[in-house]
Each structure stands twice: as structure tokens, then as C-alpha cells.
Amino acid sequence: MLRRLLPALLLTALAAAGVPAAAVPAAAAAHAAPSPSAEPAAASVKYYVVRNQFNGEPEFLFEIAQRFLGSGDRNDEIFALNRGRLQPDGLRLTKPEAILPGWILQLPADAEGVGVQTGPLPTVTIAEPAPAQALTPVKSGPAWWLWAALASAAVVVVAGATAAWWLIRRRRQASAAPSPSPLWPDTDRYYRLEDTAG
């Protein structure tokens, strides 16, 4: 009872004195009783991380069972130990013939060979996707139709200016040109001579 009470009193006294909890020696933490919610240590198992290939061929459960358990017929045992377990890529083992590189496969206790690891089975956690953020529209220049309208207006202005210049030039040329000569140039003179004769 005194062992449980002593670390609590020590922490309370240090907190009252303003000493941070990180400064408490590790020895006081060692005397503290484990909390009832503490998880037990994971059991040690044998497991294998699937490679891209073995001897130039893709790996599959039959070959893994043959290599580490002595018989390919024991692939059902490996499948039963790993069925439905979450793998690092977010997928799960659902068919014995479908395994992918990087998957962690628990093996039966009698498995042995190069590549077999012993220890707690690595836990796989898939990170939650970040919450979707509201998309803000990118500010851009005027819409395409505004540019089209401006281009069309520019074409109309240039065409109108060209037509006006052509008409003004034609009028100037017409007014500067000499008047056409009459069909009968001396008609007036002829009539005047006739009047004077009679």
C-alpha cells in the first residue's frame, strides 16, 4: 500500500512546487502500479514479409508453405492464420492465391528458414484520410466569351475604318477627276453660229 501511495505523494508535492512531471526520476515511475487499462504485451509469433519475387518468380502461398513448412499442402494453415487481416497497402487476404509484395503473413509455430522473423506481429494502421477542404475557385482573368466579344468588336472596328477610308478615297478621286467631255464638243458653238447666220 505504501509503495503505491509514495509515488502519488511525490508527484503531488512536485506539482505543488512547480517542478514539471518530466523531471520525476524513472525510479518513482517504476514503483507505480500498472494501470488496469494497460494492454498485455503482444505474443511472439513467426511471420514473413512477402517479397516481390523468389528465385525469379512471384511468391504465392503454396511456395511459401513449401519453403518454410516443408510441404506446399500446408498453405491452408497460412491462409487460415492471415485471412481477413489488414495489410500495409490497405487490402486484406481473401483468396489463398492472391498475395502481394509487402504483405505480412503470420506463419505456424514450426516455420523455419531464411526470411522467417520472430516477434510480435507488426500491426498495420491505415491513416485516416484528411478531411476534405472546401475548394476555393481560382481567380482568373475575364471569361473566354469576354475575350471573344472583344476580338469580334476589334474586327468590326477595323473593317468599318477600312470601308470608311475606301469611300472617302473614292469621293476624293471622283471630285478631282476632270468632268467628262461632251459627246459633241462643239455643239454650243455650232448653235451660236447658226443663230448669227440667220
mmCIF file with all atom_site columns, C-alpha atoms in Angstrom:
data_model
loop_
_atom_site.group_PDB
_atom_site.id
_atom_site.type_symbol
_atom_site.label_atom_id
_atom_site.label_alt_id
_atom_site.label_comp_id
_atom_site.label_asym_id
_atom_site.label_entity_id
_atom_site.label_seq_id
_atom_site.pdbx_PDB_ins_code
_atom_site.Cartn_x
_atom_site.Cartn_y
_atom_site.Cartn_z
_atom_site.occupancy
_atom_site.B_iso_or_equiv
_atom_site.pdbx_formal_charge
_atom_site.auth_seq_id
_atom_site.auth_comp_id
_atom_site.auth_asym_id
_atom_site.auth_atom_id
_atom_site.pdbx_PDB_model_num
ATOM 1   C CA . MET A 1 1   ? 0.000   0.000   0.000    1.00 0.00 ? 1   MET A CA 1
ATOM 2   C CA . LEU A 1 2   ? 2.817   2.376   0.922    1.00 0.00 ? 2   LEU A CA 1
ATOM 3   C CA . ARG A 1 3   ? 4.583   1.633   -2.416   1.00 0.00 ? 3   ARG A CA 1
ATOM 4   C CA . ARG A 1 4   ? 1.504   2.764   -4.352   1.00 0.00 ? 4   ARG A CA 1
ATOM 5   C CA . LEU A 1 5   ? 0.948   5.830   -2.201   1.00 0.00 ? 5   LEU A CA 1
ATOM 6   C CA . LEU A 1 6   ? 4.557   7.063   -2.194   1.00 0.00 ? 6   LEU A CA 1
ATOM 7   C CA . PRO A 1 7   ? 4.821   7.907   -5.987   1.00 0.00 ? 7   PRO A CA 1
ATOM 8   C CA . ALA A 1 8   ? 1.436   9.656   -5.882   1.00 0.00 ? 8   ALA A CA 1
ATOM 9   C CA . LEU A 1 9   ? 2.515   11.803  -2.905   1.00 0.00 ? 9   LEU A CA 1
ATOM 10  C CA . LEU A 1 10  ? 5.844   12.567  -4.587   1.00 0.00 ? 10  LEU A CA 1
ATOM 11  C CA . LEU A 1 11  ? 4.131   13.699  -7.793   1.00 0.00 ? 11  LEU A CA 1
ATOM 12  C CA . THR A 1 12  ? 1.662   15.851  -5.851   1.00 0.00 ? 12  THR A CA 1
ATOM 13  C CA . ALA A 1 13  ? 4.479   17.540  -3.893   1.00 0.00 ? 13  ALA A CA 1
ATOM 14  C CA . LEU A 1 14  ? 6.487   18.216  -7.050   1.00 0.00 ? 14  LEU A CA 1
ATOM 15  C CA . ALA A 1 15  ? 3.466   19.607  -8.861   1.00 0.00 ? 15  ALA A CA 1
ATOM 16  C CA . ALA A 1 16  ? 2.791   21.943  -5.946   1.00 0.00 ? 16  ALA A CA 1
ATOM 17  C CA . ALA A 1 17  ? 6.432   23.077  -6.045   1.00 0.00 ? 17  ALA A CA 1
ATOM 18  C CA . GLY A 1 18  ? 6.179   23.785  -9.801   1.00 0.00 ? 18  GLY A CA 1
ATOM 19  C CA . VAL A 1 19  ? 8.534   21.034  -10.967  1.00 0.00 ? 19  VAL A CA 1
ATOM 20  C CA . PRO A 1 20  ? 7.436   19.535  -14.320  1.00 0.00 ? 20  PRO A CA 1
ATOM 21  C CA . ALA A 1 21  ? 6.369   15.914  -14.285  1.00 0.00 ? 21  ALA A CA 1
ATOM 22  C CA . ALA A 1 22  ? 9.136   15.012  -16.755  1.00 0.00 ? 22  ALA A CA 1
ATOM 23  C CA . ALA A 1 23  ? 11.707  15.750  -14.048  1.00 0.00 ? 23  ALA A CA 1
ATOM 24  C CA . VAL A 1 24  ? 10.436  12.933  -11.822  1.00 0.00 ? 24  VAL A CA 1
ATOM 25  C CA . PRO A 1 25  ? 13.034  10.171  -11.748  1.00 0.00 ? 25  PRO A CA 1
ATOM 26  C CA . ALA A 1 26  ? 12.309  6.937   -13.541  1.00 0.00 ? 26  ALA A CA 1
ATOM 27  C CA . ALA A 1 27  ? 12.600  5.068   -10.254  1.00 0.00 ? 27  ALA A CA 1
ATOM 28  C CA . ALA A 1 28  ? 9.365   6.628   -8.987   1.00 0.00 ? 28  ALA A CA 1
ATOM 29  C CA . ALA A 1 29  ? 7.620   5.575   -12.195  1.00 0.00 ? 29  ALA A CA 1
ATOM 30  C CA . ALA A 1 30  ? 8.923   2.023   -11.723  1.00 0.00 ? 30  ALA A CA 1
ATOM 31  C CA . HIS A 1 31  ? 7.235   1.792   -8.312   1.00 0.00 ? 31  HIS A CA 1
ATOM 32  C CA . ALA A 1 32  ? 3.908   2.905   -9.713   1.00 0.00 ? 32  ALA A CA 1
ATOM 33  C CA . ALA A 1 33  ? 1.396   0.118   -10.093  1.00 0.00 ? 33  ALA A CA 1
ATOM 34  C CA . PRO A 1 34  ? 0.383   -0.748  -13.669  1.00 0.00 ? 34  PRO A CA 1
ATOM 35  C CA . SER A 1 35  ? -2.963  0.698   -14.618  1.00 0.00 ? 35  SER A CA 1
ATOM 36  C CA . PRO A 1 36  ? -5.788  -1.751  -15.224  1.00 0.00 ? 36  PRO A CA 1
ATOM 37  C CA . SER A 1 37  ? -6.228  -0.434  -18.787  1.00 0.00 ? 37  SER A CA 1
ATOM 38  C CA . ALA A 1 38  ? -2.641  -1.302  -19.824  1.00 0.00 ? 38  ALA A CA 1
ATOM 39  C CA . GLU A 1 39  ? -2.577  -3.757  -22.718  1.00 0.00 ? 39  GLU A CA 1
ATOM 40  C CA . PRO A 1 40  ? -0.669  -7.001  -22.278  1.00 0.00 ? 40  PRO A CA 1
ATOM 41  C CA . ALA A 1 41  ? 2.482   -7.403  -24.357  1.00 0.00 ? 41  ALA A CA 1
ATOM 42  C CA . ALA A 1 42  ? 1.815   -8.868  -27.795  1.00 0.00 ? 42  ALA A CA 1
ATOM 43  C CA . ALA A 1 43  ? 2.631   -12.543 -28.126  1.00 0.00 ? 43  ALA A CA 1
ATOM 44  C CA . SER A 1 44  ? 5.707   -13.540 -30.049  1.00 0.00 ? 44  SER A CA 1
ATOM 45  C CA . VAL A 1 45  ? 4.873   -15.283 -33.339  1.00 0.00 ? 45  VAL A CA 1
ATOM 46  C CA . LYS A 1 46  ? 6.638   -16.258 -36.531  1.00 0.00 ? 46  LYS A CA 1
ATOM 47  C CA . TYR A 1 47  ? 5.899   -14.184 -39.608  1.00 0.00 ? 47  TYR A CA 1
ATOM 48  C CA . TYR A 1 48  ? 7.161   -13.450 -43.092  1.00 0.00 ? 48  TYR A CA 1
ATOM 49  C CA . VAL A 1 49  ? 7.077   -10.310 -45.252  1.00 0.00 ? 49  VAL A CA 1
ATOM 50  C CA . VAL A 1 50  ? 6.229   -11.205 -48.856  1.00 0.00 ? 50  VAL A CA 1
ATOM 51  C CA . ARG A 1 51  ? 8.908   -10.173 -51.364  1.00 0.00 ? 51  ARG A CA 1
ATOM 52  C CA . ASN A 1 52  ? 8.499   -9.112  -54.991  1.00 0.00 ? 52  ASN A CA 1
ATOM 53  C CA . GLN A 1 53  ? 9.854   -12.459 -56.126  1.00 0.00 ? 53  GLN A CA 1
ATOM 54  C CA . PHE A 1 54  ? 11.757  -15.537 -55.025  1.00 0.00 ? 54  PHE A CA 1
ATOM 55  C CA . ASN A 1 55  ? 14.127  -17.263 -57.492  1.00 0.00 ? 55  ASN A CA 1
ATOM 56  C CA . GLY A 1 56  ? 12.812  -15.038 -60.274  1.00 0.00 ? 56  GLY A CA 1
ATOM 57  C CA . GLU A 1 57  ? 9.136   -15.983 -59.722  1.00 0.00 ? 57  GLU A CA 1
ATOM 58  C CA . PRO A 1 58  ? 6.330   -14.133 -57.900  1.00 0.00 ? 58  PRO A CA 1
ATOM 59  C CA . GLU A 1 59  ? 5.664   -15.510 -54.423  1.00 0.00 ? 59  GLU A CA 1
ATOM 60  C CA . PHE A 1 60  ? 2.474   -17.427 -53.583  1.00 0.00 ? 60  PHE A CA 1
ATOM 61  C CA . LEU A 1 61  ? 1.215   -19.295 -50.527  1.00 0.00 ? 61  LEU A CA 1
ATOM 62  C CA . PHE A 1 62  ? 1.967   -22.806 -51.829  1.00 0.00 ? 62  PHE A CA 1
ATOM 63  C CA . GLU A 1 63  ? 5.609   -21.889 -52.473  1.00 0.00 ? 63  GLU A CA 1
ATOM 64  C CA . ILE A 1 64  ? 5.935   -20.116 -49.079  1.00 0.00 ? 64  ILE A CA 1
ATOM 65  C CA . ALA A 1 65  ? 4.482   -23.160 -47.274  1.00 0.00 ? 65  ALA A CA 1
ATOM 66  C CA . GLN A 1 66  ? 6.823   -25.470 -49.184  1.00 0.00 ? 66  GLN A CA 1
ATOM 67  C CA . ARG A 1 67  ? 9.864   -23.326 -48.351  1.00 0.00 ? 67  ARG A CA 1
ATOM 68  C CA . PHE A 1 68  ? 9.175   -22.667 -44.649  1.00 0.00 ? 68  PHE A CA 1
ATOM 69  C CA . LEU A 1 69  ? 6.949   -25.582 -43.565  1.00 0.00 ? 69  LEU A CA 1
ATOM 70  C CA . GLY A 1 70  ? 8.331   -28.384 -45.736  1.00 0.00 ? 70  GLY A CA 1
ATOM 71  C CA . SER A 1 71  ? 5.082   -29.001 -47.667  1.00 0.00 ? 71  SER A CA 1
ATOM 72  C CA . GLY A 1 72  ? 3.133   -26.799 -50.060  1.00 0.00 ? 72  GLY A CA 1
ATOM 73  C CA . ASP A 1 73  ? -0.057  -28.547 -48.907  1.00 0.00 ? 73  ASP A CA 1
ATOM 74  C CA . ARG A 1 74  ? 0.177   -26.595 -45.645  1.00 0.00 ? 74  ARG A CA 1
ATOM 75  C CA . ASN A 1 75  ? -0.665  -23.340 -47.440  1.00 0.00 ? 75  ASN A CA 1
ATOM 76  C CA . ASP A 1 76  ? -4.185  -23.605 -45.970  1.00 0.00 ? 76  ASP A CA 1
ATOM 77  C CA . GLU A 1 77  ? -2.680  -23.150 -42.480  1.00 0.00 ? 77  GLU A CA 1
ATOM 78  C CA . ILE A 1 78  ? -1.018  -19.887 -43.539  1.00 0.00 ? 78  ILE A CA 1
ATOM 79  C CA . PHE A 1 79  ? -4.257  -18.742 -45.167  1.00 0.00 ? 79  PHE A CA 1
ATOM 80  C CA . ALA A 1 80  ? -6.274  -19.539 -42.019  1.00 0.00 ? 80  ALA A CA 1
ATOM 81  C CA . LEU A 1 81  ? -3.839  -17.557 -39.817  1.00 0.00 ? 81  LEU A CA 1
ATOM 82  C CA . ASN A 1 82  ? -3.994  -14.475 -42.067  1.00 0.00 ? 82  ASN A CA 1
ATOM 83  C CA . ARG A 1 83  ? -7.485  -14.491 -43.561  1.00 0.00 ? 83  ARG A CA 1
ATOM 84  C CA . GLY A 1 84  ? -9.048  -11.000 -43.419  1.00 0.00 ? 84  GLY A CA 1
ATOM 85  C CA . ARG A 1 85  ? -6.043  -9.358  -41.730  1.00 0.00 ? 85  ARG A CA 1
ATOM 86  C CA . LEU A 1 86  ? -5.394  -5.776  -42.783  1.00 0.00 ? 86  LEU A CA 1
ATOM 87  C CA . GLN A 1 87  ? -2.203  -5.464  -44.816  1.00 0.00 ? 87  GLN A CA 1
ATOM 88  C CA . PRO A 1 88  ? 0.079   -2.404  -45.239  1.00 0.00 ? 88  PRO A CA 1
ATOM 89  C CA . ASP A 1 89  ? -1.462  -1.461  -48.594  1.00 0.00 ? 89  ASP A CA 1
ATOM 90  C CA . GLY A 1 90  ? -4.960  -1.349  -47.073  1.00 0.00 ? 90  GLY A CA 1
ATOM 91  C CA . LEU A 1 91  ? -6.092  -4.636  -48.631  1.00 0.00 ? 91  LEU A CA 1
ATOM 92  C CA . ARG A 1 92  ? -6.936  -7.916  -46.901  1.00 0.00 ? 92  ARG A CA 1
ATOM 93  C CA . LEU A 1 93  ? -6.109  -11.531 -47.679  1.00 0.00 ? 93  LEU A CA 1
ATOM 94  C CA . THR A 1 94  ? -9.355  -13.032 -49.003  1.00 0.00 ? 94  THR A CA 1
ATOM 95  C CA . LYS A 1 95  ? -8.149  -15.641 -51.516  1.00 0.00 ? 95  LYS A CA 1
ATOM 96  C CA . PRO A 1 96  ? -5.257  -18.069 -50.977  1.00 0.00 ? 96  PRO A CA 1
ATOM 97  C CA . GLU A 1 97  ? -3.955  -17.459 -54.499  1.00 0.00 ? 97  GLU A CA 1
ATOM 98  C CA . ALA A 1 98  ? -3.826  -13.665 -54.186  1.00 0.00 ? 98  ALA A CA 1
ATOM 99  C CA . ILE A 1 99  ? -0.979  -12.218 -52.124  1.00 0.00 ? 99  ILE A CA 1
ATOM 100 C CA . LEU A 1 100 ? 1.022   -9.079  -52.840  1.00 0.00 ? 100 LEU A CA 1
ATOM 101 C CA . PRO A 1 101 ? 4.579   -7.932  -52.080  1.00 0.00 ? 101 PRO A CA 1
ATOM 102 C CA . GLY A 1 102 ? 4.908   -6.203  -48.706  1.00 0.00 ? 102 GLY A CA 1
ATOM 103 C CA . TRP A 1 103 ? 2.134   -8.226  -47.034  1.00 0.00 ? 103 TRP A CA 1
ATOM 104 C CA . ILE A 1 104 ? 2.901   -9.569  -43.570  1.00 0.00 ? 104 ILE A CA 1
ATOM 105 C CA . LEU A 1 105 ? 1.953   -13.247 -43.180  1.00 0.00 ? 105 LEU A CA 1
ATOM 106 C CA . GLN A 1 106 ? 1.825   -14.990 -39.820  1.00 0.00 ? 106 GLN A CA 1
ATOM 107 C CA . LEU A 1 107 ? 3.309   -18.474 -40.072  1.00 0.00 ? 107 LEU A CA 1
ATOM 108 C CA . PRO A 1 108 ? 2.706   -21.615 -37.992  1.00 0.00 ? 108 PRO A CA 1
ATOM 109 C CA . ALA A 1 109 ? 4.995   -22.027 -34.974  1.00 0.00 ? 109 ALA A CA 1
ATOM 110 C CA . ASP A 1 110 ? 7.152   -24.697 -36.675  1.00 0.00 ? 110 ASP A CA 1
ATOM 111 C CA . ALA A 1 111 ? 8.091   -22.460 -39.644  1.00 0.00 ? 111 ALA A CA 1
ATOM 112 C CA . GLU A 1 112 ? 11.803  -22.015 -40.198  1.00 0.00 ? 112 GLU A CA 1
ATOM 113 C CA . GLY A 1 113 ? 14.082  -20.726 -42.903  1.00 0.00 ? 113 GLY A CA 1
ATOM 114 C CA . VAL A 1 114 ? 15.735  -17.586 -44.229  1.00 0.00 ? 114 VAL A CA 1
ATOM 115 C CA . GLY A 1 115 ? 13.226  -14.729 -44.040  1.00 0.00 ? 115 GLY A CA 1
ATOM 116 C CA . VAL A 1 116 ? 11.160  -16.079 -41.146  1.00 0.00 ? 116 VAL A CA 1
ATOM 117 C CA . GLN A 1 117 ? 11.026  -13.466 -38.387  1.00 0.00 ? 117 GLN A CA 1
ATOM 118 C CA . THR A 1 118 ? 10.075  -13.995 -34.762  1.00 0.00 ? 118 THR A CA 1
ATOM 119 C CA . GLY A 1 119 ? 8.431   -11.374 -32.563  1.00 0.00 ? 119 GLY A CA 1
ATOM 120 C CA . PRO A 1 120 ? 5.159   -9.551  -32.105  1.00 0.00 ? 120 PRO A CA 1
ATOM 121 C CA . LEU A 1 121 ? 3.210   -9.466  -35.368  1.00 0.00 ? 121 LEU A CA 1
ATOM 122 C CA . PRO A 1 122 ? 3.575   -5.931  -36.759  1.00 0.00 ? 122 PRO A CA 1
ATOM 123 C CA . THR A 1 123 ? 0.324   -4.020  -36.503  1.00 0.00 ? 123 THR A CA 1
ATOM 124 C CA . VAL A 1 124 ? -0.904  -2.216  -39.568  1.00 0.00 ? 124 VAL A CA 1
ATOM 125 C CA . THR A 1 125 ? -2.746  1.063   -39.294  1.00 0.00 ? 125 THR A CA 1
ATOM 126 C CA . ILE A 1 126 ? -4.079  2.931   -42.262  1.00 0.00 ? 126 ILE A CA 1
ATOM 127 C CA . ALA A 1 127 ? -4.035  6.678   -41.778  1.00 0.00 ? 127 ALA A CA 1
ATOM 128 C CA . GLU A 1 128 ? -7.422  8.342   -41.892  1.00 0.00 ? 128 GLU A CA 1
ATOM 129 C CA . PRO A 1 129 ? -7.790  10.500  -44.986  1.00 0.00 ? 129 PRO A CA 1
ATOM 130 C CA . ALA A 1 130 ? -7.590  14.193  -44.283  1.00 0.00 ? 130 ALA A CA 1
ATOM 131 C CA . PRO A 1 131 ? -10.976 15.879  -44.154  1.00 0.00 ? 131 PRO A CA 1
ATOM 132 C CA . ALA A 1 132 ? -11.974 17.373  -47.448  1.00 0.00 ? 132 ALA A CA 1
ATOM 133 C CA . GLN A 1 133 ? -11.417 21.084  -47.557  1.00 0.00 ? 133 GLN A CA 1
ATOM 134 C CA . ALA A 1 134 ? -13.773 23.417  -49.302  1.00 0.00 ? 134 ALA A CA 1
ATOM 135 C CA . LEU A 1 135 ? -12.461 24.185  -52.734  1.00 0.00 ? 135 LEU A CA 1
ATOM 136 C CA . THR A 1 136 ? -11.983 27.840  -53.441  1.00 0.00 ? 136 THR A CA 1
ATOM 137 C CA . PRO A 1 137 ? -12.229 28.868  -57.058  1.00 0.00 ? 137 PRO A CA 1
ATOM 138 C CA . VAL A 1 138 ? -9.045  30.146  -58.580  1.00 0.00 ? 138 VAL A CA 1
ATOM 139 C CA . LYS A 1 139 ? -9.260  33.783  -59.538  1.00 0.00 ? 139 LYS A CA 1
ATOM 140 C CA . SER A 1 140 ? -8.669  34.067  -63.227  1.00 0.00 ? 140 SER A CA 1
ATOM 141 C CA . GLY A 1 141 ? -8.971  36.705  -65.894  1.00 0.00 ? 141 GLY A CA 1
ATOM 142 C CA . PRO A 1 142 ? -12.164 37.513  -67.772  1.00 0.00 ? 142 PRO A CA 1
ATOM 143 C CA . ALA A 1 143 ? -14.157 34.643  -69.158  1.00 0.00 ? 143 ALA A CA 1
ATOM 144 C CA . TRP A 1 144 ? -13.396 33.322  -72.636  1.00 0.00 ? 144 TRP A CA 1
ATOM 145 C CA . TRP A 1 145 ? -16.598 34.788  -74.031  1.00 0.00 ? 145 TRP A CA 1
ATOM 146 C CA . LEU A 1 146 ? -15.472 38.288  -72.991  1.00 0.00 ? 146 LEU A CA 1
ATOM 147 C CA . TRP A 1 147 ? -12.244 37.846  -74.936  1.00 0.00 ? 147 TRP A CA 1
ATOM 148 C CA . ALA A 1 148 ? -14.228 36.595  -77.946  1.00 0.00 ? 148 ALA A CA 1
ATOM 149 C CA . ALA A 1 149 ? -16.542 39.618  -77.766  1.00 0.00 ? 149 ALA A CA 1
ATOM 150 C CA . LEU A 1 150 ? -13.563 41.991  -77.592  1.00 0.00 ? 150 LEU A CA 1
ATOM 151 C CA . ALA A 1 151 ? -11.912 40.318  -80.584  1.00 0.00 ? 151 ALA A CA 1
ATOM 152 C CA . SER A 1 152 ? -15.150 40.495  -82.584  1.00 0.00 ? 152 SER A CA 1
ATOM 153 C CA . ALA A 1 153 ? -15.571 44.193  -81.747  1.00 0.00 ? 153 ALA A CA 1
ATOM 154 C CA . ALA A 1 154 ? -11.985 44.864  -82.837  1.00 0.00 ? 154 ALA A CA 1
ATOM 155 C CA . VAL A 1 155 ? -12.628 43.125  -86.171  1.00 0.00 ? 155 VAL A CA 1
ATOM 156 C CA . VAL A 1 156 ? -15.809 45.199  -86.718  1.00 0.00 ? 156 VAL A CA 1
ATOM 157 C CA . VAL A 1 157 ? -13.994 48.463  -85.906  1.00 0.00 ? 157 VAL A CA 1
ATOM 158 C CA . VAL A 1 158 ? -11.095 47.658  -88.254  1.00 0.00 ? 158 VAL A CA 1
ATOM 159 C CA . ALA A 1 159 ? -13.490 46.622  -91.065  1.00 0.00 ? 159 ALA A CA 1
ATOM 160 C CA . GLY A 1 160 ? -15.586 49.809  -90.577  1.00 0.00 ? 160 GLY A CA 1
ATOM 161 C CA . ALA A 1 161 ? -12.494 52.025  -90.610  1.00 0.00 ? 161 ALA A CA 1
ATOM 162 C CA . THR A 1 162 ? -11.226 50.334  -93.762  1.00 0.00 ? 162 THR A CA 1
ATOM 163 C CA . ALA A 1 163 ? -14.600 50.777  -95.518  1.00 0.00 ? 163 ALA A CA 1
ATOM 164 C CA . ALA A 1 164 ? -14.794 54.456  -94.497  1.00 0.00 ? 164 ALA A CA 1
ATOM 165 C CA . TRP A 1 165 ? -11.258 55.115  -95.745  1.00 0.00 ? 165 TRP A CA 1
ATOM 166 C CA . TRP A 1 166 ? -12.073 53.438  -99.072  1.00 0.00 ? 166 TRP A CA 1
ATOM 167 C CA . LEU A 1 167 ? -15.274 55.522  -99.550  1.00 0.00 ? 167 LEU A CA 1
ATOM 168 C CA . ILE A 1 168 ? -13.526 58.794  -98.699  1.00 0.00 ? 168 ILE A CA 1
ATOM 169 C CA . ARG A 1 169 ? -10.736 57.992  -101.109 1.00 0.00 ? 169 ARG A CA 1
ATOM 170 C CA . ARG A 1 170 ? -13.218 57.178  -103.874 1.00 0.00 ? 170 ARG A CA 1
ATOM 171 C CA . ARG A 1 171 ? -15.031 60.503  -103.364 1.00 0.00 ? 171 ARG A CA 1
ATOM 172 C CA . ARG A 1 172 ? -11.772 62.445  -103.466 1.00 0.00 ? 172 ARG A CA 1
ATOM 173 C CA . GLN A 1 173 ? -10.754 60.710  -106.629 1.00 0.00 ? 173 GLN A CA 1
ATOM 174 C CA . ALA A 1 174 ? -14.165 61.388  -108.163 1.00 0.00 ? 174 ALA A CA 1
ATOM 175 C CA . SER A 1 175 ? -14.100 65.100  -107.312 1.00 0.00 ? 175 SER A CA 1
ATOM 176 C CA . ALA A 1 176 ? -10.519 65.557  -108.505 1.00 0.00 ? 176 ALA A CA 1
ATOM 177 C CA . ALA A 1 177 ? -11.122 63.898  -111.847 1.00 0.00 ? 177 ALA A CA 1
ATOM 178 C CA . PRO A 1 178 ? -11.944 66.199  -114.808 1.00 0.00 ? 178 PRO A CA 1
ATOM 179 C CA . SER A 1 179 ? -15.518 66.205  -115.965 1.00 0.00 ? 179 SER A CA 1
ATOM 180 C CA . PRO A 1 180 ? -16.050 64.042  -118.980 1.00 0.00 ? 180 PRO A CA 1
ATOM 181 C CA . SER A 1 181 ? -16.006 65.768  -122.353 1.00 0.00 ? 181 SER A CA 1
ATOM 182 C CA . PRO A 1 182 ? -19.351 66.098  -124.143 1.00 0.00 ? 182 PRO A CA 1
ATOM 183 C CA . LEU A 1 183 ? -20.212 63.730  -126.881 1.00 0.00 ? 183 LEU A CA 1
ATOM 184 C CA . TRP A 1 184 ? -20.277 66.583  -129.342 1.00 0.00 ? 184 TRP A CA 1
ATOM 185 C CA . PRO A 1 185 ? -17.695 69.028  -128.128 1.00 0.00 ? 185 PRO A CA 1
ATOM 186 C CA . ASP A 1 186 ? -18.573 71.952  -130.338 1.00 0.00 ? 186 ASP A CA 1
ATOM 187 C CA . THR A 1 187 ? -22.329 71.738  -130.120 1.00 0.00 ? 187 THR A CA 1
ATOM 188 C CA . ASP A 1 188 ? -22.705 75.113  -128.431 1.00 0.00 ? 188 ASP A CA 1
ATOM 189 C CA . ARG A 1 189 ? -20.539 76.782  -130.965 1.00 0.00 ? 189 ARG A CA 1
ATOM 190 C CA . TYR A 1 190 ? -22.434 75.264  -133.804 1.00 0.00 ? 190 TYR A CA 1
ATOM 191 C CA . TYR A 1 191 ? -25.744 76.589  -132.474 1.00 0.00 ? 191 TYR A CA 1
ATOM 192 C CA . ARG A 1 192 ? -24.281 80.002  -131.864 1.00 0.00 ? 192 ARG A CA 1
ATOM 193 C CA . LEU A 1 193 ? -23.016 80.190  -135.423 1.00 0.00 ? 193 LEU A CA 1
ATOM 194 C CA . GLU A 1 194 ? -26.358 79.132  -136.734 1.00 0.00 ? 194 GLU A CA 1
ATOM 195 C CA . ASP A 1 195 ? -28.136 81.867  -134.785 1.00 0.00 ? 195 ASP A CA 1
ATOM 196 C CA . THR A 1 196 ? -25.888 84.521  -136.056 1.00 0.00 ? 196 THR A CA 1
ATOM 197 C CA . ALA A 1 197 ? -26.283 83.394  -139.637 1.00 0.00 ? 197 ALA A CA 1
ATOM 198 C CA . GLY A 1 198 ? -29.990 83.719  -139.744 1.00 0.00 ? 198 GLY A CA 1
#
